Short mmCIF file of C-alpha atoms in Angstrom, two decimals:
data_model
loop_
_atom_site.label_atom_id
_atom_site.label_comp_id
_atom_site.label_asym_id
_atom_site.label_seq_id
_atom_site.Cartn_x
_atom_site.Cartn_y
_atom_site.Cartn_z
CA MET P 97 109.75 87.07 80.96
CA PHE P 98 111.92 85.97 83.81
CA ASP P 99 108.58 84.50 85.86
CA SER P 100 110.60 81.59 86.66
CA LEU P 101 113.49 82.93 87.75
CA SER P 102 112.23 85.63 89.66
CA ASP P 103 109.96 83.36 91.95
CA LYS P 104 113.21 81.55 92.85
CA LEU P 105 115.38 84.20 93.63
CA GLU P 106 112.42 85.65 95.93
CA ARG P 107 112.56 82.21 97.88
CA ALA P 108 116.22 82.78 98.36
CA PHE P 109 116.02 86.28 99.72
CA LYS P 110 113.48 85.06 101.90
CA ILE P 111 115.84 82.88 103.63
CA LEU P 112 117.24 86.12 105.20
CA LYS P 113 114.07 87.54 106.29
CA GLY P 114 113.68 87.83 110.25
CA GLN P 115 117.65 87.73 110.47
CA GLY P 116 119.28 90.04 112.41
CA GLN P 117 122.78 89.77 110.81
CA VAL P 118 124.57 88.85 108.03
CA THR P 119 126.47 85.66 108.46
CA GLU P 120 128.72 83.17 106.77
CA ILE P 121 126.06 80.19 107.03
CA ASN P 122 122.90 82.39 105.93
CA VAL P 123 124.71 83.89 103.18
CA ALA P 124 125.67 80.43 102.27
CA GLU P 125 122.21 79.23 101.96
CA THR P 126 121.08 82.15 100.31
CA VAL P 127 123.83 81.76 97.42
CA LYS P 128 123.28 78.72 96.96
CA GLU P 129 119.52 79.29 95.98
CA ILE P 130 120.37 81.90 93.94
CA ARG P 131 122.93 79.45 92.04
CA LYS P 132 120.42 76.83 91.63
CA ALA P 133 117.67 79.54 90.48
CA LEU P 134 119.96 80.56 87.98
CA LEU P 135 121.24 77.35 86.56
CA ASP P 136 117.54 76.11 86.44
CA ALA P 137 117.10 79.30 84.30
CA ASP P 138 119.64 78.00 81.85
CA VAL P 139 122.58 80.17 82.68
CA SER P 140 126.25 78.66 82.43
CA TYR P 141 127.78 76.94 85.49
CA LYS P 142 130.76 79.21 84.86
CA VAL P 143 128.78 82.44 85.01
CA ALA P 144 126.58 81.33 87.73
CA LYS P 145 129.45 80.60 89.76
CA GLN P 146 131.10 83.69 89.22
CA PHE P 147 127.86 85.66 89.83
CA THR P 148 127.24 83.67 93.06
CA ASP P 149 130.95 84.19 94.20
CA SER P 150 130.99 88.02 94.02
CA ILE P 151 127.43 88.15 95.99
CA LYS P 152 128.96 85.85 98.66
CA GLU P 153 132.19 88.23 99.03
CA LYS P 154 130.48 91.34 99.13
CA ALA P 155 127.46 89.96 100.90
CA ILE P 156 129.66 88.99 104.07
CA GLY P 157 132.42 91.68 103.71
CA ALA P 158 129.27 94.18 104.00
CA ASN P 159 128.16 96.18 107.02
CA VAL P 160 124.61 96.27 107.28
CA LEU P 161 123.10 99.90 108.16
CA ASN P 162 120.51 99.73 110.94
CA SER P 163 118.06 101.13 107.97
CA ILE P 164 118.31 97.83 105.78
CA SER P 165 117.63 94.72 106.77
CA PRO P 166 120.32 91.79 105.83
CA ASN P 167 117.38 90.59 103.35
CA GLN P 168 117.51 93.95 101.72
CA LEU P 169 121.01 94.42 101.38
CA MET P 170 121.16 90.82 99.35
CA VAL P 171 118.49 92.02 97.40
CA LYS P 172 120.64 95.20 96.57
CA ILE P 173 123.60 93.03 96.12
CA THR P 174 122.34 90.77 94.00
CA HIS P 175 120.55 93.55 91.86
CA ASP P 176 123.75 95.65 91.28
CA GLU P 177 125.60 92.32 90.13
CA LEU P 178 122.49 91.38 87.75
CA VAL P 179 123.47 95.01 86.38
CA GLY P 180 127.32 94.14 86.07
CA LEU P 181 126.59 90.75 84.52
CA MET P 182 124.26 92.20 81.86
CA GLY P 183 126.81 94.88 80.53
CA GLY P 184 126.46 97.84 83.28
CA GLY P 185 124.80 100.26 81.13
CA MET P 186 123.17 100.47 77.58
CA VAL P 187 124.98 100.68 74.38
CA ASP P 188 123.47 102.79 71.48
CA ILE P 189 123.37 101.45 68.03
CA ASN P 190 126.41 103.28 65.65
CA THR P 191 124.65 105.26 62.83
CA LYS P 192 127.40 106.83 61.82
CA GLY P 193 127.88 106.72 58.32
CA ASN P 194 126.61 107.83 54.57
CA PRO P 195 124.56 105.39 54.32
CA THR P 196 125.00 103.20 57.67
CA VAL P 197 125.17 99.89 56.64
CA ILE P 198 123.51 97.34 59.56
CA LEU P 199 124.35 93.62 58.41
CA ILE P 200 121.81 91.37 60.62
CA ALA P 201 123.56 87.90 61.58
CA GLY P 202 121.84 84.52 63.06
CA LEU P 203 120.57 81.06 62.55
CA GLN P 204 117.51 80.54 60.52
CA GLY P 205 114.27 80.81 62.73
CA SER P 206 115.94 83.12 65.21
CA GLY P 207 114.11 86.04 64.21
CA LYS P 208 116.59 88.32 61.79
CA THR P 209 113.93 88.99 59.03
CA THR P 210 110.92 89.99 61.57
CA PHE P 211 114.22 91.96 63.69
CA SER P 212 114.94 93.92 60.84
CA GLY P 213 111.75 95.02 60.30
CA LYS P 214 111.31 96.11 63.41
CA LEU P 215 114.87 97.93 63.36
CA ALA P 216 113.65 99.35 60.38
CA LEU P 217 110.50 101.16 61.70
CA HIS P 218 112.57 101.81 65.10
CA LEU P 219 114.95 104.07 63.70
CA LYS P 220 112.67 105.88 61.16
CA ASN P 221 110.21 106.63 63.94
CA LYS P 222 112.80 107.07 66.85
CA LYS P 223 115.93 108.38 64.87
CA GLY P 224 114.33 110.40 62.22
CA LYS P 225 116.43 108.08 59.54
CA ASN P 226 114.72 107.08 55.67
CA PRO P 227 116.07 103.33 56.19
CA LEU P 228 116.38 100.67 52.92
CA LEU P 229 115.65 97.05 54.08
CA VAL P 230 117.63 94.42 51.99
CA ALA P 231 116.56 90.82 51.30
CA GLY P 232 120.02 89.34 51.00
CA ASP P 233 118.64 85.57 52.00
CA VAL P 234 118.84 83.88 48.75
CA TYR P 235 117.93 80.97 49.68
CA ARG P 236 114.44 81.56 50.98
CA PRO P 237 112.00 83.25 48.77
CA ALA P 238 109.68 83.21 51.54
CA ALA P 239 112.03 85.17 53.75
CA ILE P 240 112.15 87.84 50.46
CA ASP P 241 108.35 87.86 50.31
CA GLN P 242 108.08 88.18 54.43
CA LEU P 243 110.13 91.54 54.33
CA HIS P 244 108.51 92.82 51.38
CA ILE P 245 105.21 92.38 53.48
CA LEU P 246 106.88 93.90 56.59
CA GLY P 247 108.32 96.57 54.65
CA GLU P 248 105.05 97.77 52.82
CA GLN P 249 103.67 97.21 56.98
CA ILE P 250 105.79 99.95 58.26
CA GLY P 251 106.15 102.01 55.08
CA VAL P 252 109.78 101.53 54.18
CA ASN P 253 111.05 100.28 51.11
CA VAL P 254 112.95 97.04 50.44
CA TRP P 255 115.49 95.95 48.09
CA SER P 256 115.48 92.32 46.30
CA ASP P 257 116.75 90.46 43.49
CA LYS P 258 115.34 87.00 43.24
CA GLU P 259 117.02 85.92 40.24
CA ASN P 260 120.48 87.32 41.54
CA LYS P 261 122.13 84.33 43.72
CA SER P 262 124.76 86.32 45.15
CA PRO P 263 124.66 87.81 48.97
CA VAL P 264 127.65 90.17 48.05
CA ASP P 265 126.55 91.63 44.66
CA ILE P 266 123.00 92.38 46.20
CA ALA P 267 124.68 94.04 49.24
CA LYS P 268 126.65 96.36 46.89
CA LYS P 269 123.88 97.19 44.54
CA ALA P 270 121.34 98.02 47.52
CA ILE P 271 124.06 100.48 48.96
CA ALA P 272 124.17 102.17 45.31
CA GLU P 273 120.59 102.33 45.07
CA ALA P 274 120.16 103.59 48.52
CA LYS P 275 123.24 106.12 47.67
CA LEU P 276 120.88 107.35 44.48
CA LYS P 277 117.40 107.49 46.52
CA GLY P 278 118.82 109.48 49.44
CA ASN P 279 118.80 106.01 52.38
CA ASN P 280 120.57 106.84 54.88
CA VAL P 281 120.62 103.50 56.80
CA VAL P 282 121.08 100.28 54.97
CA ILE P 283 119.45 97.12 56.81
CA ILE P 284 121.10 93.98 55.51
CA ASP P 285 119.05 90.82 55.98
CA THR P 286 121.14 87.82 55.66
CA ALA P 287 120.80 83.72 55.16
CA GLY P 288 120.60 81.93 58.17
CA ARG P 289 120.86 78.16 58.42
CA LEU P 290 119.60 75.39 60.46
CA ALA P 291 122.73 75.16 62.13
CA ILE P 292 126.18 76.80 61.75
CA ASP P 293 128.51 75.72 58.78
CA ASP P 294 131.19 76.70 57.28
CA GLU P 295 129.93 77.25 53.95
CA MET P 296 127.51 80.28 55.67
CA MET P 297 129.86 81.54 57.77
CA LYS P 298 132.36 82.39 54.68
CA GLU P 299 129.15 83.86 52.58
CA ILE P 300 128.36 86.08 55.50
CA GLU P 301 131.99 86.81 55.98
CA ALA P 302 132.25 87.94 52.24
CA VAL P 303 129.33 90.37 52.63
CA LYS P 304 131.01 91.67 55.76
CA LYS P 305 133.79 92.08 53.79
CA ALA P 306 132.45 93.76 50.81
CA VAL P 307 130.16 96.04 52.47
CA SER P 308 132.50 97.08 55.59
CA PRO P 309 129.13 97.79 57.89
CA GLN P 310 128.93 100.27 60.76
CA GLU P 311 127.05 97.70 62.78
CA ILE P 312 126.74 94.04 62.79
CA LEU P 313 124.01 92.70 64.91
CA PHE P 314 123.53 88.71 66.06
CA VAL P 315 120.07 87.76 66.48
CA VAL P 316 119.36 84.98 68.80
CA ASP P 317 115.95 83.25 69.98
CA ALA P 318 116.07 83.61 73.90
CA MET P 319 114.23 80.58 73.91
CA THR P 320 117.02 78.23 73.21
CA GLY P 321 118.90 79.04 76.14
CA GLN P 322 122.47 77.88 76.43
CA ASP P 323 122.53 76.74 73.08
CA ALA P 324 122.16 80.84 72.05
CA VAL P 325 125.22 81.72 73.54
CA ASN P 326 127.05 78.67 72.20
CA THR P 327 125.90 79.91 68.86
CA ALA P 328 126.84 83.35 69.41
CA LYS P 329 130.29 82.31 70.76
CA THR P 330 130.78 80.60 67.34
CA PHE P 331 129.48 83.68 65.36
CA ASN P 332 131.55 86.16 67.08
CA GLU P 333 134.75 84.46 66.51
CA ARG P 334 134.16 84.54 62.83
CA LEU P 335 132.50 87.75 62.11
CA ASP P 336 133.43 89.90 65.47
CA PHE P 337 129.85 91.53 65.45
CA ASP P 338 128.80 94.40 67.32
CA GLY P 339 125.86 93.59 69.65
CA VAL P 340 123.48 90.95 70.06
CA VAL P 341 119.69 90.89 69.85
CA LEU P 342 117.51 88.70 72.24
CA THR P 343 114.26 87.80 70.51
CA LYS P 344 111.02 86.17 71.76
CA LEU P 345 111.80 87.41 75.18
CA ASP P 346 108.09 87.56 76.02
CA GLY P 347 107.49 83.66 75.34
CA ASP P 348 108.33 80.84 77.60
CA THR P 349 111.83 81.60 78.19
CA ARG P 350 113.89 80.63 81.53
CA GLY P 351 116.21 83.69 80.56
CA GLY P 352 119.66 82.15 80.88
CA ALA P 353 120.91 83.72 77.23
CA ALA P 354 120.21 87.14 78.42
CA LEU P 355 122.30 86.39 81.82
CA SER P 356 124.88 84.67 79.90
CA ILE P 357 125.51 85.89 76.69
CA ARG P 358 127.38 89.58 77.46
CA SER P 359 129.90 87.65 80.08
CA VAL P 360 130.69 84.83 77.40
CA VAL P 361 131.18 86.79 74.12
CA ASP P 362 132.05 90.11 75.70
CA LYS P 363 129.63 92.25 73.67
CA PRO P 364 126.35 93.70 74.54
CA ILE P 365 122.91 93.32 74.17
CA LYS P 366 121.49 95.98 72.15
CA PHE P 367 117.71 95.23 71.74
CA VAL P 368 114.98 92.63 72.96
CA GLY P 369 112.00 91.69 71.13
CA THR P 370 109.31 91.83 73.09
CA GLY P 371 106.60 90.19 70.99
CA GLU P 372 105.16 89.65 67.49
CA LYS P 373 104.01 93.37 66.95
CA MET P 374 106.23 95.39 64.76
CA GLU P 375 106.46 98.43 67.84
CA ALA P 376 107.20 95.36 70.24
CA LEU P 377 111.36 96.22 70.58
CA ASP P 378 112.84 97.75 73.05
CA ILE P 379 116.07 99.15 73.71
CA PHE P 380 118.28 96.94 76.31
CA TYR P 381 118.50 98.61 79.41
CA PRO P 382 120.58 96.14 82.02
CA GLU P 383 119.31 98.15 84.83
CA ARG P 384 115.74 97.95 84.17
CA MET P 385 116.09 94.65 83.28
CA ALA P 386 117.39 93.79 86.80
CA ASP P 387 114.45 95.37 88.24
CA ARG P 388 111.99 93.22 86.57
CA ILE P 389 114.11 90.01 87.33
CA LEU P 390 113.82 90.90 90.78
CA GLY P 391 110.00 92.01 90.95
CA MET P 392 110.52 95.87 91.20
CA GLY P 393 108.89 96.42 88.04
CA ASP P 394 109.98 99.04 84.88
CA VAL P 395 107.83 101.98 85.51
CA VAL P 396 110.21 104.15 83.15
CA SER P 397 110.34 101.44 80.05
CA LEU P 398 106.28 101.90 80.74
CA VAL P 399 105.93 105.65 80.50
CA GLU P 400 108.43 105.57 77.28
CA ARG P 401 105.76 102.78 75.78
CA ALA P 402 102.71 105.07 76.61
CA GLN P 403 104.66 108.24 75.28
CA GLU P 404 105.41 106.61 71.79
CA GLN P 405 101.88 106.14 71.34
CA TYR P 406 100.32 109.57 72.92
CA ASP P 407 98.59 112.02 70.31
CA GLU P 408 98.10 115.62 71.48
CA GLU P 409 95.53 116.39 69.25
CA ALA P 410 93.24 112.79 69.82
CA ALA P 411 93.79 113.70 73.45
CA ARG P 412 92.76 116.80 73.04
CA LYS P 413 89.65 116.03 71.33
CA LEU P 414 88.92 113.41 74.25
CA GLN P 415 89.06 115.84 76.88
CA LYS P 416 86.84 117.89 75.48
CA LYS P 417 84.27 114.89 74.88
CA ILE P 418 84.56 113.87 78.30
CA ALA P 419 84.25 117.43 79.96
CA LYS P 420 81.03 117.66 77.56
CA ASN P 421 80.06 113.88 79.12
CA GLN P 422 80.10 112.63 75.61
CA PHE P 423 82.59 109.91 75.72
CA ASP P 424 81.30 107.22 73.73
CA PHE P 425 82.25 103.13 72.42
CA ASN P 426 84.14 104.59 69.65
CA ASP P 427 86.40 106.45 72.35
CA PHE P 428 86.65 103.19 74.28
CA MET P 429 87.78 101.38 71.14
CA ASN P 430 90.55 103.54 70.38
CA GLN P 431 91.58 103.35 74.03
CA ILE P 432 91.81 99.82 74.11
CA GLY P 433 94.15 100.07 70.71
CA GLN P 434 96.25 102.38 72.15
CA ILE P 435 97.06 99.85 75.30
CA LYS P 436 97.49 97.29 72.59
CA LYS P 437 99.99 98.97 70.44
CA MET P 438 102.13 99.48 73.80
CA GLY P 439 102.69 95.77 74.17
CA ASN P 440 101.55 92.42 75.41
CA VAL P 441 99.06 93.38 78.37
CA LYS P 442 100.56 90.83 80.79
CA ASP P 443 103.84 91.99 79.86
CA LEU P 444 102.84 95.74 80.88
CA MET P 445 101.73 94.67 84.03
CA GLY P 446 104.95 93.19 84.66
CA MET P 447 106.21 96.68 84.50
CA ILE P 448 104.10 98.36 87.40
CA PRO P 449 105.97 97.41 90.78
CA GLY P 450 103.91 94.82 92.67
CA VAL P 451 101.42 94.17 90.17
CA GLY P 452 103.22 91.60 87.82
CA LYS P 453 103.73 89.50 91.05
CA ALA P 454 100.09 89.81 92.40
CA MET P 455 98.84 88.95 89.20
CA LYS P 456 100.97 85.98 87.82
CA ASN P 457 98.66 83.40 88.12
CA MET P 458 95.91 85.33 85.81
CA ASP P 459 95.29 84.52 82.58
CA ILE P 460 95.68 87.85 81.27
CA ASP P 461 96.73 88.66 77.75
CA ASP P 462 95.61 90.23 74.29
CA ASP P 463 92.98 88.06 74.14
CA ALA P 464 91.20 89.56 77.41
CA PHE P 465 90.20 92.57 74.44
CA LYS P 466 88.77 90.29 72.25
CA GLY P 467 85.48 90.02 73.56
CA ILE P 468 85.14 93.46 74.20
CA GLU P 469 85.92 94.61 70.69
CA ALA P 470 83.74 91.69 69.30
CA ILE P 471 80.76 93.35 71.59
CA ILE P 472 81.65 96.96 70.21
CA LYS P 473 81.98 95.87 66.78
CA SER P 474 78.52 94.50 66.72
CA MET P 475 77.01 97.50 67.36
CA THR P 476 75.73 99.94 64.95
CA PRO P 477 77.44 103.27 64.40
CA LYS P 478 74.52 105.17 66.03
CA GLU P 479 74.70 102.67 69.09
CA ARG P 480 78.72 103.28 69.24
CA ALA P 481 78.41 107.09 69.23
CA ASP P 482 75.46 107.11 71.67
CA PRO P 483 75.64 104.65 74.31
CA LYS P 484 72.02 105.39 76.33
CA LEU P 485 70.38 103.59 73.14
CA MET P 486 71.35 100.26 74.94
CA ASN P 487 67.76 99.02 75.45
CA GLY P 488 67.36 95.03 76.29
CA SER P 489 66.46 94.18 72.99
CA ARG P 490 69.54 95.79 71.55
CA ARG P 491 71.74 93.96 73.73
CA LYS P 492 70.28 90.80 72.81
CA ARG P 493 71.22 91.40 69.06
CA ILE P 494 74.75 92.82 69.92
CA ALA P 495 75.13 89.52 72.22
CA ASP P 496 74.00 87.21 69.14
CA GLY P 497 76.27 88.87 66.88
CA SER P 498 79.50 89.23 68.91
CA GLY P 499 79.05 85.36 69.85
CA THR P 500 78.98 86.25 73.35
CA SER P 501 76.06 86.11 75.91
CA ILE P 502 73.68 89.02 77.65
CA GLN P 503 75.77 88.99 80.62
CA GLU P 504 79.05 89.66 78.83
CA VAL P 505 77.35 92.50 77.27
CA ASN P 506 75.49 93.86 80.46
CA LYS P 507 79.23 93.52 82.11
CA LEU P 508 80.66 95.69 79.32
CA MET P 509 77.62 98.41 79.66
CA LYS P 510 78.64 98.23 83.39
CA GLN P 511 82.54 98.67 82.70
CA PHE P 512 81.86 101.59 80.23
CA ASP P 513 79.44 103.37 82.63
CA GLN P 514 82.00 103.17 85.42
CA THR P 515 84.46 104.27 83.07
CA SER P 516 82.67 106.97 81.70
CA LYS P 517 81.60 108.55 85.40
CA MET P 518 85.05 108.56 86.41
CA MET P 519 86.55 110.36 83.58
CA HIS P 520 84.05 112.89 83.54
CA MET P 521 84.58 113.49 87.12
CA MET P 522 88.52 113.44 86.90
CA GLY P 523 87.89 116.36 84.00
CA ASP P 524 85.63 117.96 86.18
CA LYS P 525 87.65 120.04 89.15
CA LYS P 526 84.95 121.23 91.60
CA LYS P 527 83.31 117.39 91.40
CA MET P 528 87.13 115.64 91.76
CA ALA P 529 87.44 118.13 94.76
CA GLN P 530 84.25 117.10 96.40
CA LEU P 531 85.17 113.33 95.77
CA MET P 532 88.64 113.68 97.69
CA LYS P 533 86.77 115.49 100.74
CA SER P 534 84.20 112.65 100.90
CA MET P 535 86.80 109.92 101.32
CA PRO P 536 87.27 108.90 105.03
CA LYS P 537 90.63 110.34 106.21
CA GLN P 538 93.58 108.16 106.97
CA ARG P 539 94.46 107.57 110.27
#
C-alpha cells in the first residue's frame, strides 16, 4: 500500500538532510519532488499543486527550532497537510433509524457486493447490529448468488427475489421484511454497470427516493486511480452520497484516489478494503493513513486488529500449557491462524514503524505460511500433540506427504523448538529474570 509514493517522498525529504536551515531554494527543490511523487501516484494535478503550494508556504514561513532539523520540519508539515487532504478526522457511519437503511452504489467490479458483506460483518461484530443484506442487482444472478454465499459465511440473512425485476420493489419489500424479523440494519447492494449511464443513475435515484436511506456509500476501486475520482464526482452530483469506500487498497495501487477524492467531492472516506478476507475492512483514519504513507507505521491499527482476534479463554488455556512446557503443533497452527485473520502479513509488517521499509524488497505474504501448514497437516494427531515423537523416519514421511523437503521439515522443527523454549521462558518469571541478568549491559 503506497510503497512507491512512500519511497519517492522519502527521497524528496533527503534533499533537506544535512541542511542547516530552510531556504526558498531547498524548499522549492523538495516541494518539486513531492509534487512529482504525487502526480506519479495518480493524484490530480490541481490537488497536487494546491497541496504542495500549501507546504511551500508553511515551510518558508516556519521558525525551525534548534531541536528539529529542516528535514524533520518538512516531514511534519507534509504529514499535517496529508491529514487535512484526506479529511482531517474519522467520520463514522450513520446507524440511526429503525431499521437503518444503507444504500451501496458504484460501478460493476468495484467490489460493492463483497463490501456489502464486509460491512454487515463489521456492524454485527463491532456495533452489535442485526443486519439484513439485500440483493438489489436484478441484472446479474451471479451477484445474488455471491451475496447469499457471503451471508452464509458471516451468519447474516440475505433477502432476494430473482423473479422480481424492480429494484425499488425489492428494496421496499426487504425493509418490510427487516421490520417483521427484527433486523435493525438493511444493506442494499445495488446494480453496477461497466460505465456510467443515465438509465443506471435514474434507477438508483428511484431506489433512494423510495427508501430514504440514512447512509449512501459510494464504493470505488482504488486501483482505477484518477478514473475513480471522476466516477465519484459524477455519482455524487446525482446521488449526493454520504461517504466513500476505497476497495483493493492492498493491491498494486498508486494511491491517488485516496489522496484526491475527499478534495474533489468533499465527502469523507469512511472505509478501506485491505484484502479479500471478510474481516479485511478498516475504518478510515486520515492521520493513521498519513503515518503509513510517510513510513511511520500504524501501531494503533495493528493493536486493534490483534484485540479483535484475542480470545481470552483460549489465551488462558494456552498460558497453562506453556507454563507446563506442553506447547504443541496444534497450538502453533492456531497461532498462525490468528495472525492470518488479522490480515495480509506484508500489510501487518507495514504497520510496525521501520519494519515495512526494511522488508519492502522481501517476498513476504500469506503464502509463507502454506508450507508450514502443509507440514503440520501431514502429521498424525499424535505427532501434532507430542513433538518429541519427531524422529528421522517420521520427518521423511511428513516431508513426502506435504510435498516439501526434509530440510524444510527440519527447519520448521528448529523454529518450533526455539518458539516453544522462548514462550516457556517468558512464562517463567525466575528464568526470565536470569535471562535478563545474563544479557550484556548497555554502555
